[in-house]
PDB file of C-alpha atoms in Angstrom:
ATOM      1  CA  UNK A   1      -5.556  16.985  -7.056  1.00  0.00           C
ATOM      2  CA  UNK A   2      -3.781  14.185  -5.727  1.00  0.00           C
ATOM      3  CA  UNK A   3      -0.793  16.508  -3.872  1.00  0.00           C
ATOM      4  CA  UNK A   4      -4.044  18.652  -1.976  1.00  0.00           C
ATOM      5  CA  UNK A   5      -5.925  14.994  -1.452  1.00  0.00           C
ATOM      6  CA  UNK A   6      -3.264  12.816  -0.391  1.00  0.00           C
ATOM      7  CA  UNK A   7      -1.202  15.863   1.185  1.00  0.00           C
ATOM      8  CA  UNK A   8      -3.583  17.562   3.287  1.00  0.00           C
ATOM      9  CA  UNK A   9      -6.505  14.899   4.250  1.00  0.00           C
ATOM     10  CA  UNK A  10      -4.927  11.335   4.566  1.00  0.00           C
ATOM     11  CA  UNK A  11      -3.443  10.484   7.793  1.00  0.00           C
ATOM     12  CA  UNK A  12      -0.274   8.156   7.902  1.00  0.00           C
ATOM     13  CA  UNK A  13      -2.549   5.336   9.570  1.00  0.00           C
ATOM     14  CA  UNK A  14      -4.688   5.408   6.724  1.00  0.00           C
ATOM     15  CA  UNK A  15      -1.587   5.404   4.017  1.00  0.00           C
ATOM     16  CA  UNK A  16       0.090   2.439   6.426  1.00  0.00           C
ATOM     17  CA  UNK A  17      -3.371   0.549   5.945  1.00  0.00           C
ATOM     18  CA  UNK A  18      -2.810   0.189   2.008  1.00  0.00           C
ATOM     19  CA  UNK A  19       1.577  -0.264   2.224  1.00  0.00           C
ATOM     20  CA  UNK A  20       1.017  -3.594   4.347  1.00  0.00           C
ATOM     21  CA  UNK A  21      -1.786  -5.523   2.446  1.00  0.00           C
ATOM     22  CA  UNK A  22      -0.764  -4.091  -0.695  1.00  0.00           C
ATOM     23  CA  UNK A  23       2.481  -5.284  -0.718  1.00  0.00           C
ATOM     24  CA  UNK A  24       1.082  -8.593   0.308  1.00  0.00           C
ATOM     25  CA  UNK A  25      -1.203  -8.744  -2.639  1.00  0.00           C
ATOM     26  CA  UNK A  26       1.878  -7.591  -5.227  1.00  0.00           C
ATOM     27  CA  UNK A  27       4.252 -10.612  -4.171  1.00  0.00           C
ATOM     28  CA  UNK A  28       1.272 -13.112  -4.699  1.00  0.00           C
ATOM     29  CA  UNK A  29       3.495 -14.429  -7.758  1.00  0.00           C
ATOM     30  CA  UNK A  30       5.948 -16.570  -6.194  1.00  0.00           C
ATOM     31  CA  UNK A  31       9.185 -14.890  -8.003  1.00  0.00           C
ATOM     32  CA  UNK A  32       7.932 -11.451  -6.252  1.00  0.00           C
ATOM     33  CA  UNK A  33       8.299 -12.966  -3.375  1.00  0.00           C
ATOM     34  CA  UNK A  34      11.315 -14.888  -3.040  1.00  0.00           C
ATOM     35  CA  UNK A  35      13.020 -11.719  -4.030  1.00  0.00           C
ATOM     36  CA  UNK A  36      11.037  -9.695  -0.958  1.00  0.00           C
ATOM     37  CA  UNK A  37      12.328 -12.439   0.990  1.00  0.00           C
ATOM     38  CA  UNK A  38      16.038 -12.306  -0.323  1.00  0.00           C
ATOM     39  CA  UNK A  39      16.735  -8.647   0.581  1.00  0.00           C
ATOM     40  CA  UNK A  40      15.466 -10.019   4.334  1.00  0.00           C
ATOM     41  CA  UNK A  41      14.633  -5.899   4.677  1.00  0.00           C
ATOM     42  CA  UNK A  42      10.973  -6.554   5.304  1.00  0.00           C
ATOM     43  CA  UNK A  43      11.572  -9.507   8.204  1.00  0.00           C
ATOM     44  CA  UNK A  44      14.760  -7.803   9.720  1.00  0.00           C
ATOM     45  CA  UNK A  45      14.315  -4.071   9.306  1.00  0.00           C
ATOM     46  CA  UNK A  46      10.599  -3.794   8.520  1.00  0.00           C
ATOM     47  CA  UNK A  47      10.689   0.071  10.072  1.00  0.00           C
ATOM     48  CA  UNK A  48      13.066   1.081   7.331  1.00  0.00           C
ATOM     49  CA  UNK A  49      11.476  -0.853   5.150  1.00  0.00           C
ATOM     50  CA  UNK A  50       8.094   1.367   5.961  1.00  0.00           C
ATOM     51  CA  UNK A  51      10.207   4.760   5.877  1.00  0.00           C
ATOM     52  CA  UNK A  52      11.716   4.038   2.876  1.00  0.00           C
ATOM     53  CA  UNK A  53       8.410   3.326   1.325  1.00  0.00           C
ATOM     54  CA  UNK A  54       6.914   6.371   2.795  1.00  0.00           C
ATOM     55  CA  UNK A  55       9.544   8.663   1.348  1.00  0.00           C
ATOM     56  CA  UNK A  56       8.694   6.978  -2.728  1.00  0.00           C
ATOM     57  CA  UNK A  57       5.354   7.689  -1.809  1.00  0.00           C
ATOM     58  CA  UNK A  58       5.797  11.618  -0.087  1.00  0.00           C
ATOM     59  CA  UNK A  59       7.847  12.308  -3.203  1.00  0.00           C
ATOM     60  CA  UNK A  60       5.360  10.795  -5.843  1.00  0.00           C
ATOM     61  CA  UNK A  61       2.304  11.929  -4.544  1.00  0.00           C
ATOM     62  CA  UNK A  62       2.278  15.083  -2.724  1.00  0.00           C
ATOM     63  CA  UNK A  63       5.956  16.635  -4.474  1.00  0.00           C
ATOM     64  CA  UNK A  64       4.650  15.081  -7.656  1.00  0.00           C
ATOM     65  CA  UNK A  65       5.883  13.408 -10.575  1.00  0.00           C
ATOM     66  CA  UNK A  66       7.097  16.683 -12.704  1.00  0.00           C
ATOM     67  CA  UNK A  67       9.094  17.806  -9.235  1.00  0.00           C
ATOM     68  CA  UNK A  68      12.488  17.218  -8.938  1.00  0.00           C
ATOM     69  CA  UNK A  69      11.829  14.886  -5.866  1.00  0.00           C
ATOM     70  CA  UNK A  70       9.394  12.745  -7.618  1.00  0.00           C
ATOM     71  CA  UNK A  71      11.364  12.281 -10.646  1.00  0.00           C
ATOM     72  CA  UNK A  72      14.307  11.345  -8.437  1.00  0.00           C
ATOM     73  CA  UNK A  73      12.212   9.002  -6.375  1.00  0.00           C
ATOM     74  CA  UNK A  74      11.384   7.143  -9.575  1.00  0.00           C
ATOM     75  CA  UNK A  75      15.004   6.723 -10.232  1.00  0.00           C
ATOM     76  CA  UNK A  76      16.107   5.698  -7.302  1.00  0.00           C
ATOM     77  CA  UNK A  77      13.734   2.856  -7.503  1.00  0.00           C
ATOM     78  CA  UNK A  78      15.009   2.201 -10.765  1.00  0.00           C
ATOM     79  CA  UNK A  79      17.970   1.949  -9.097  1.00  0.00           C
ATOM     80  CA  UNK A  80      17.186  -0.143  -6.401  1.00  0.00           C
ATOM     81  CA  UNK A  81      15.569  -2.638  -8.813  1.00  0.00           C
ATOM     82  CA  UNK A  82      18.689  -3.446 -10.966  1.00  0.00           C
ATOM     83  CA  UNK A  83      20.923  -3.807  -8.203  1.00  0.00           C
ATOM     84  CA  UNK A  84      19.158  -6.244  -6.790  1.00  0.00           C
ATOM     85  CA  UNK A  85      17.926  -7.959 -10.207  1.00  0.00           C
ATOM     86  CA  UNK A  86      21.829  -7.727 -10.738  1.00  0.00           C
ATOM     87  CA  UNK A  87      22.376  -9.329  -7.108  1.00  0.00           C
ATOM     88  CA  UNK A  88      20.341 -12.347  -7.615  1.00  0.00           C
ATOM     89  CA  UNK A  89      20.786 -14.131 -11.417  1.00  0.00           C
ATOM     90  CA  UNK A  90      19.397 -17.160  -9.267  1.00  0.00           C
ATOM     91  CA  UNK A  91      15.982 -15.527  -9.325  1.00  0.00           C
ATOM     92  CA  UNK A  92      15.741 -14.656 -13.335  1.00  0.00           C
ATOM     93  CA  UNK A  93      13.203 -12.179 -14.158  1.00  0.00           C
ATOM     94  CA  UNK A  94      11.907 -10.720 -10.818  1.00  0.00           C
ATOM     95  CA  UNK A  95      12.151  -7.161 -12.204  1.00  0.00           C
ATOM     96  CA  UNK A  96      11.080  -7.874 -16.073  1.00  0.00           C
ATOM     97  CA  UNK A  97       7.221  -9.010 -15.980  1.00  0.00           C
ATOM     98  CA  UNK A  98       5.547  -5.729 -17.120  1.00  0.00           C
ATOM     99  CA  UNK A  99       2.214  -6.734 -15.279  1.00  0.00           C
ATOM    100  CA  UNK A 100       4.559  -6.650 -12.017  1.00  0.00           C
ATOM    101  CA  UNK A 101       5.282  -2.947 -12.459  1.00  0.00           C
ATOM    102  CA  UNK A 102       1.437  -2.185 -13.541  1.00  0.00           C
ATOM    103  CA  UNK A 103      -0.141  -3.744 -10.567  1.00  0.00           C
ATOM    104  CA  UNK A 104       1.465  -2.251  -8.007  1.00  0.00           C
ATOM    105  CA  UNK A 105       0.458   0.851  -9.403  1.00  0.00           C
ATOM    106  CA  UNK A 106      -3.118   0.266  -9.847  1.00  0.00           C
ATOM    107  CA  UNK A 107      -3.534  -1.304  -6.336  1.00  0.00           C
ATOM    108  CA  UNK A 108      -2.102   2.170  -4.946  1.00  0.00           C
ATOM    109  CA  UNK A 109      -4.734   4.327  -7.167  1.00  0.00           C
ATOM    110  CA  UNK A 110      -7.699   2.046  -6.413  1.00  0.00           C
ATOM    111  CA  UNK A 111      -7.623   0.314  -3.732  1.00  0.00           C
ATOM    112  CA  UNK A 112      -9.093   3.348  -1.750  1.00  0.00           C
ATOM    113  CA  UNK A 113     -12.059   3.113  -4.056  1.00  0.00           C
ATOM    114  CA  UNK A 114     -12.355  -0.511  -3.716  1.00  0.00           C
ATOM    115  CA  UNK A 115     -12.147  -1.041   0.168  1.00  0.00           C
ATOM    116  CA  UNK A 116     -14.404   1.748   0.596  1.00  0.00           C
ATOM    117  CA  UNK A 117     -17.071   0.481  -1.876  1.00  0.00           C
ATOM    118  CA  UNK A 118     -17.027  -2.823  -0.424  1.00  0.00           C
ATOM    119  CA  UNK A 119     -17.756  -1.508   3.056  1.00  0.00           C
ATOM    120  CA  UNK A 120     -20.757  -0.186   1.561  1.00  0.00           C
ATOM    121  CA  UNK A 121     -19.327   3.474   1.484  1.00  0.00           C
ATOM    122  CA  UNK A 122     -19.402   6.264  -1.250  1.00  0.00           C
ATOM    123  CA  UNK A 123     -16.867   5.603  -3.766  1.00  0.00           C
ATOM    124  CA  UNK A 124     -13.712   7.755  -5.233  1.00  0.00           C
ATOM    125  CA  UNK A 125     -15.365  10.603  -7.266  1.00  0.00           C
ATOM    126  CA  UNK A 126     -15.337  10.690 -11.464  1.00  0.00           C
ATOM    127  CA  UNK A 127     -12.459  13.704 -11.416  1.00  0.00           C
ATOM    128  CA  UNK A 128     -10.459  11.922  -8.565  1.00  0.00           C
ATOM    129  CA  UNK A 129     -10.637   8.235 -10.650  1.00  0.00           C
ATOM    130  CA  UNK A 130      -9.275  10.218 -13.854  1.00  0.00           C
ATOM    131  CA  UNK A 131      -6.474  12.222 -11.827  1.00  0.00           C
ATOM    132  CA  UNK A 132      -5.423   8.957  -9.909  1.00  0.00           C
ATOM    133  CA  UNK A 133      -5.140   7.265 -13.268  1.00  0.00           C
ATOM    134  CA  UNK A 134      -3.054   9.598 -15.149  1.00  0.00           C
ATOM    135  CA  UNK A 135      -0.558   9.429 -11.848  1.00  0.00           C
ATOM    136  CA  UNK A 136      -0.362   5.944 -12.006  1.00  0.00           C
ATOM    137  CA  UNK A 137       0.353   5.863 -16.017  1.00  0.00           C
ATOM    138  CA  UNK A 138       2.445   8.812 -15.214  1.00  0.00           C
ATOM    139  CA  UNK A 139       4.527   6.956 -12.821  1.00  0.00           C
ATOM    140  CA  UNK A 140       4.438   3.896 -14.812  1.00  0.00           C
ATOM    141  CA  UNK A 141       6.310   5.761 -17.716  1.00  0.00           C
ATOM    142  CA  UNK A 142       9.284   6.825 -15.311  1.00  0.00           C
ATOM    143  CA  UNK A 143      10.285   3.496 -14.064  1.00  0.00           C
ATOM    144  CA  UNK A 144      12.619   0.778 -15.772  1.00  0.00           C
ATOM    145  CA  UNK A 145      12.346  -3.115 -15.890  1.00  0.00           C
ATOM    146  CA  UNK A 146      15.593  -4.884 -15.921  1.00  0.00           C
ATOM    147  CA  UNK A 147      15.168  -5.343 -19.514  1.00  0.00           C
ATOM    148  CA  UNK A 148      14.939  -1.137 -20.070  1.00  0.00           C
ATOM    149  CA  UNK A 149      12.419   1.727 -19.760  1.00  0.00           C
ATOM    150  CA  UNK A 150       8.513   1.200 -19.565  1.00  0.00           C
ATOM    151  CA  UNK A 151       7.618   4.407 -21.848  1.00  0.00           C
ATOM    152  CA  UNK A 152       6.162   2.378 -24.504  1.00  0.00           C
ATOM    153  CA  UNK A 153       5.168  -0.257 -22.698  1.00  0.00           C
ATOM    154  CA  UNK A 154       0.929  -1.241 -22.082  1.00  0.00           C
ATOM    155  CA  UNK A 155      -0.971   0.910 -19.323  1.00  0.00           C
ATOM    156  CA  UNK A 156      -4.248   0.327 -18.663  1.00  0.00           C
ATOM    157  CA  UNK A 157      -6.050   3.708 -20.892  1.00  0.00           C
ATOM    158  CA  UNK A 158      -8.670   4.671 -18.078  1.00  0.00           C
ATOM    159  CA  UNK A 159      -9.981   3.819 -14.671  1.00  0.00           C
ATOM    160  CA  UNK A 160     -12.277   1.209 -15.580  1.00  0.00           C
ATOM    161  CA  UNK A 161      -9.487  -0.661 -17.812  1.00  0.00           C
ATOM    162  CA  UNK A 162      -7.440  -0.658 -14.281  1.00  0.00           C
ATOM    163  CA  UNK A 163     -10.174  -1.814 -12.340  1.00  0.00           C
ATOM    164  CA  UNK A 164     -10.129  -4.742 -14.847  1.00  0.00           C
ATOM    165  CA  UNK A 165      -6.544  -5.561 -14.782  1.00  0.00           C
ATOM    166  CA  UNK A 166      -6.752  -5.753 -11.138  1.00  0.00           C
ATOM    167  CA  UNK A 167      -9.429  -8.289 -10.772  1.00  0.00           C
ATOM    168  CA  UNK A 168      -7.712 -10.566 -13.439  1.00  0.00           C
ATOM    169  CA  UNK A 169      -3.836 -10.276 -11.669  1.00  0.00           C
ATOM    170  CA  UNK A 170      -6.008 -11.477  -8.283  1.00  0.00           C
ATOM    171  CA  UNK A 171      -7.553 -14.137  -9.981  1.00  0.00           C
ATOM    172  CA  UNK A 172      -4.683 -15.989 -11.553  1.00  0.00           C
ATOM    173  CA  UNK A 173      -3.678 -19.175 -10.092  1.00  0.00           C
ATOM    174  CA  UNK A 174      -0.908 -18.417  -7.650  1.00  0.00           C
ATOM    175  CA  UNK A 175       0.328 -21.298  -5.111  1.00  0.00           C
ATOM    176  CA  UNK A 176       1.867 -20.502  -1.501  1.00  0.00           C
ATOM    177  CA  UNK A 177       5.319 -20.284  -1.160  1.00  0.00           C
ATOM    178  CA  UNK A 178       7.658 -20.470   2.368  1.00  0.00           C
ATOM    179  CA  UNK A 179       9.057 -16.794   1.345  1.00  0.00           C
ATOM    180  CA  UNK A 180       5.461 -15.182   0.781  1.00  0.00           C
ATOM    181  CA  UNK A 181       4.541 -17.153   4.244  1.00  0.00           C
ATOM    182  CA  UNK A 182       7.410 -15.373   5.739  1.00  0.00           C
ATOM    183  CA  UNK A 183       7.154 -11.810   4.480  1.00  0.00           C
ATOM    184  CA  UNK A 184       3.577 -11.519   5.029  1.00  0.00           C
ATOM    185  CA  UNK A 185       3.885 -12.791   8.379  1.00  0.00           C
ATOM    186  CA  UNK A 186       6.719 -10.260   9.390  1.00  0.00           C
ATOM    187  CA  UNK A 187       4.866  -7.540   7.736  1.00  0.00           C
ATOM    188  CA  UNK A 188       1.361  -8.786   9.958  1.00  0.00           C
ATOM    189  CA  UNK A 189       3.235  -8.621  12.901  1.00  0.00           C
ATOM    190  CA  UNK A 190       5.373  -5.338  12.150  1.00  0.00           C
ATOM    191  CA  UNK A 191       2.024  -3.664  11.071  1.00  0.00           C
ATOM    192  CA  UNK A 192       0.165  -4.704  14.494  1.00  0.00           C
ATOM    193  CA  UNK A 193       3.170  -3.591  16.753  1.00  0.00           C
ATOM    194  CA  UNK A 194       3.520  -0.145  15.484  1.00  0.00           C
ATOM    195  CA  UNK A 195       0.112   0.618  15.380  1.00  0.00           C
ATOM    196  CA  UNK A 196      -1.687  -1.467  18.476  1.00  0.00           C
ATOM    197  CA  UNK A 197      -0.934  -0.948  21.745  1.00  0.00           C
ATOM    198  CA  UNK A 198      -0.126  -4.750  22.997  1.00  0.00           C
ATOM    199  CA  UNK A 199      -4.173  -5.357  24.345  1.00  0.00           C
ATOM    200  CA  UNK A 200      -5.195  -4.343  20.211  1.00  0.00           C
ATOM    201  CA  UNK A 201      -2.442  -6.061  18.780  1.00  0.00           C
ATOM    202  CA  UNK A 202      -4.747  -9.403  17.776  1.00  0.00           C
ATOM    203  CA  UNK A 203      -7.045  -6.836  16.056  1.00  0.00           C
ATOM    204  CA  UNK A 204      -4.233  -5.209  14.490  1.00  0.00           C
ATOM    205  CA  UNK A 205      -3.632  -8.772  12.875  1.00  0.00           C
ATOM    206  CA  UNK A 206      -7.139  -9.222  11.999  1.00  0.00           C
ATOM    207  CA  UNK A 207      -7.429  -5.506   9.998  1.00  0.00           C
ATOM    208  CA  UNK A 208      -4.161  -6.788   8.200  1.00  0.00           C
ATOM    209  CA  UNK A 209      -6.333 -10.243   7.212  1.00  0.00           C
ATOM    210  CA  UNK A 210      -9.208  -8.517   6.179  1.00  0.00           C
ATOM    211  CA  UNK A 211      -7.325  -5.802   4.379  1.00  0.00           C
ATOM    212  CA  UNK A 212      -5.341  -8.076   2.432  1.00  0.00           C
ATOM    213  CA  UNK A 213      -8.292 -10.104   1.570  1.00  0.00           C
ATOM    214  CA  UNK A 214      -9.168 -14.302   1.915  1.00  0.00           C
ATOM    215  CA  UNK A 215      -7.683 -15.216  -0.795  1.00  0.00           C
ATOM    216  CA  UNK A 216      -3.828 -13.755   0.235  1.00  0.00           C
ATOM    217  CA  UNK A 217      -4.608 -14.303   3.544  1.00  0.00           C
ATOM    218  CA  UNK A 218      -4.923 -18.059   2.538  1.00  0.00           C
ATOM    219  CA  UNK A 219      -1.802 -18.110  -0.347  1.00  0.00           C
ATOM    220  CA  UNK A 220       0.699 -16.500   2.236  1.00  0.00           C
ATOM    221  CA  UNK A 221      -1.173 -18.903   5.276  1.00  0.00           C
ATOM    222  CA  UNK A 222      -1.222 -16.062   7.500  1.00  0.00           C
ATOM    223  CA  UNK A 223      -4.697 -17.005   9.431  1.00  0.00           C
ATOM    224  CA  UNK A 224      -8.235 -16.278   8.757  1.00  0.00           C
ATOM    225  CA  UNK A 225     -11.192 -14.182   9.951  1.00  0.00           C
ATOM    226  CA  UNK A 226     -14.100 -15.876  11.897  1.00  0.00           C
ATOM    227  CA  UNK A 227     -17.629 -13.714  10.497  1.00  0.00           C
ATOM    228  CA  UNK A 228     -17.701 -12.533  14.725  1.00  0.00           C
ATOM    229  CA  UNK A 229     -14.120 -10.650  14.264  1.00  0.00           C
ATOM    230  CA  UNK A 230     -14.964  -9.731  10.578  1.00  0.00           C
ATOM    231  CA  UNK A 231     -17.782  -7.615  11.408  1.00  0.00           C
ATOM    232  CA  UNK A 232     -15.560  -6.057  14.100  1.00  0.00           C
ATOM    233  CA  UNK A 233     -13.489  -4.935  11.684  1.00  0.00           C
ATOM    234  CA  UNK A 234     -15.626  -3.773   9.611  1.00  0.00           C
ATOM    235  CA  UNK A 235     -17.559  -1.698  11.613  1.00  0.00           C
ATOM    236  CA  UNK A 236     -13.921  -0.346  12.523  1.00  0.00           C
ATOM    237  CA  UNK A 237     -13.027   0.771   8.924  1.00  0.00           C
ATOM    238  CA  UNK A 238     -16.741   2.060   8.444  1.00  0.00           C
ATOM    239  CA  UNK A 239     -15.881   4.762  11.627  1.00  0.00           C
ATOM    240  CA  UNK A 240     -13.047   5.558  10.854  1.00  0.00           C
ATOM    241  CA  UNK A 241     -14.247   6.727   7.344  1.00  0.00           C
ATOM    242  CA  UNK A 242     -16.883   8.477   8.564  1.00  0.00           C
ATOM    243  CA  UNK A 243     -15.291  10.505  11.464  1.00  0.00           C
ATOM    244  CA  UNK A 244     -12.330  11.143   8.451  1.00  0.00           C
ATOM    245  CA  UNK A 245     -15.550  12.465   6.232  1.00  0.00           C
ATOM    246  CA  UNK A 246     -16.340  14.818   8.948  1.00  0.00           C
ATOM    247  CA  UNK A 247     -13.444  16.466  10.559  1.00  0.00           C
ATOM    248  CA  UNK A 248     -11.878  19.321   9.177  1.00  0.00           C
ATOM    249  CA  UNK A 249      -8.640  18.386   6.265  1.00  0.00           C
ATOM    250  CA  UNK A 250      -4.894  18.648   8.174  1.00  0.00           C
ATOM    251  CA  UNK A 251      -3.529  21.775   8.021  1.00  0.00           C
ATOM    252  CA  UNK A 252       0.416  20.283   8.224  1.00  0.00           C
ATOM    253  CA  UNK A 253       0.979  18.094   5.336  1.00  0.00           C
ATOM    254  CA  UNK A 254       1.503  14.469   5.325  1.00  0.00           C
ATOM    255  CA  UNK A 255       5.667  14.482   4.640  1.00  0.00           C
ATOM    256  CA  UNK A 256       5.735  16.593   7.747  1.00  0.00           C
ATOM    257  CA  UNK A 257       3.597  14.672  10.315  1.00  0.00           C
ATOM    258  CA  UNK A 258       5.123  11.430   8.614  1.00  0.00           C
ATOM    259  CA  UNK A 259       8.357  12.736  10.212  1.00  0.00           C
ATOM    260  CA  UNK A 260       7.182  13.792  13.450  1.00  0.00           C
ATOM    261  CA  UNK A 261       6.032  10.196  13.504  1.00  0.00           C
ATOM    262  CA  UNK A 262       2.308  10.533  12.335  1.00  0.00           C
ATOM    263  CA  UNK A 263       1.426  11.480  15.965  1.00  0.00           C
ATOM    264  CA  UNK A 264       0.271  14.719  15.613  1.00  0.00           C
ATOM    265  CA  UNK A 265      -3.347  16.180  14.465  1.00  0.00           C
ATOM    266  CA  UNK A 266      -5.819  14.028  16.113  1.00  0.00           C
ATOM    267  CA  UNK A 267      -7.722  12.266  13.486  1.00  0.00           C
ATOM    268  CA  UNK A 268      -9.565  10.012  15.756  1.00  0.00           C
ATOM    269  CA  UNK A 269      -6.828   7.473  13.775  1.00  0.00           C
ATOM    270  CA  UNK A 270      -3.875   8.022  15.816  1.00  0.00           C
ATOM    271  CA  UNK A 271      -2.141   9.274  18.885  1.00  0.00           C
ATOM    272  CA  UNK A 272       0.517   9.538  21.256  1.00  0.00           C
ATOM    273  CA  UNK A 273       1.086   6.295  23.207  1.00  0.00           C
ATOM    274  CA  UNK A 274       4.321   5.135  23.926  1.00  0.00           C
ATOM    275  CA  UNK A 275       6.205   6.874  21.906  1.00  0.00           C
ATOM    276  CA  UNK A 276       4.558   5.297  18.996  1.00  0.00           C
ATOM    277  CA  UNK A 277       1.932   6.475  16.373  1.00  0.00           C
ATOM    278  CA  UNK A 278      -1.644   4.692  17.639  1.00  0.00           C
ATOM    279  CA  UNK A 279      -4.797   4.434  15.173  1.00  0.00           C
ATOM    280  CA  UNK A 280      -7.070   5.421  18.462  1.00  0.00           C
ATOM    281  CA  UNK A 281      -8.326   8.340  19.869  1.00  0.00           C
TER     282      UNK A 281
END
């Protein structure tokens, strides 16, 4: 369910809009990120940085986790983590908090559900909430914290229980740090300029606020929403899910257009401008 969903009816805009405020909402704790803001890749190669995302991702969701590519995506993370948690014994830890492994993976099964519920929109059906779960704990048991594996480690048991855990990691008391300031700005800026031709690109900041919420938007400092631009976004999002409700599902999958640059099949979310991939029609 989640290969057909994610593969054939999300467009890379859409996937883009949950890698940029997501990540800012993961390194809320401060040790997330200083160590974001150690390997520099998100300030001074923040296109790779989106690729390389995008390829975990392509691999996880639409190959899936019993394929060959997912289970070697998972590794490679793995592998990824403990050279960098091996890198940097001046920042103890980074890769051993279990919650830091669970969020991430609950924020990518239901944020969709969340954003869309908030805009006043139908939700993520009862069959889509179980599937999205069980990738997420599937996931979860494939990936290693510095200390070892994560088989036997705590998952949240069911959609609700993830819901939950979300709400509580959001609410703990987090304070701003210079490296969250820094990351989230470069990812702000990154996320406007690929997506916003230069007249949109203040909008394209303002859908990165809004997406990453007041609260993170205030811990990493990165500017606020007046209620006139608010409702300008909103009344974006609420289009854009509508005219995705009512035109026909892609018929190339998403690994495909995310190569040819996410330019192709006009979604009323992208097109060609520039040479770049544009969220308008």
């Amino acid at each position: 369910m989640i290969s057909l969903y994610v593969g054939y009816k999300i467009p890379e805009f859409a996937l883009a809009m949950t890698l940029y405020p997501g990540t800012m909402r993961m390194m809320q704790p401060g040790a997330t990120a200083a160590t974001l803001a150690h390997t520099a890749k998100l300030t001074t190669r923040p296109e790779r940085r989106y690729r390389d995302a995008n390829d975990l991702l392509m691999a996880w969701m639409v190959d899936g986790l019993s394929s060959d590519a997912g289970r070697e995506a998972a590794a490679r993370l793995n592998r990824i983590h403990l050279a960098i948690a091996r890198s940097t014994p001046h920042l103890p830890g980074n890769f051993d908090d279990t919650d830091d492994f669970v969020y991430p993976l609950v924020l990518l099964a239901t944020y969709g559900d969340r954003l869309q519920t908030s805009l006043g929109l139908p939700g993520t059906t009862e069959p889509m909430k179980t599937a999205w779960h069980r990738w997420a704990q599937t996931l979860f048991r494939l990936l290693e914290r510095e200390s070892g594996p994560l088989a036997d480690e705590y998952f949240p048991e069911d959609w609700d229980a993830m819901t939950e855990f979300a709400v509580k990691f959001d609410a703990r008391p987090y304070g701003p740090t210079e490296a969250g300031h820094a990351v989230a700005t470069a990812m702000m800026d990154h996320f406007a300029g690929r997506w916003f031709p230069a007249p949109f690109r203040a909008f394209g900041r303002d859908l990165t606020r809004y997406l990453a919420g007041e609260r993170v938007s205030r811990l990493h400092r990165i500017g606020r929403l007046s209620p006139r631009r608010e409702r300008v976004v909103r009344l974006f999002l609420k289009s854009s899910f509508h005219v995705l409700r009512l035109l026909p599902d892609y018929r190339t999958p998403l690994p495909e257009r995310v190569r040819r640059g996410g330019r192709a099949q006009a979604t009323g979310l992208s097109c060609r401008s520039g040479g770049r991939p544009r969220p308008w029609p």
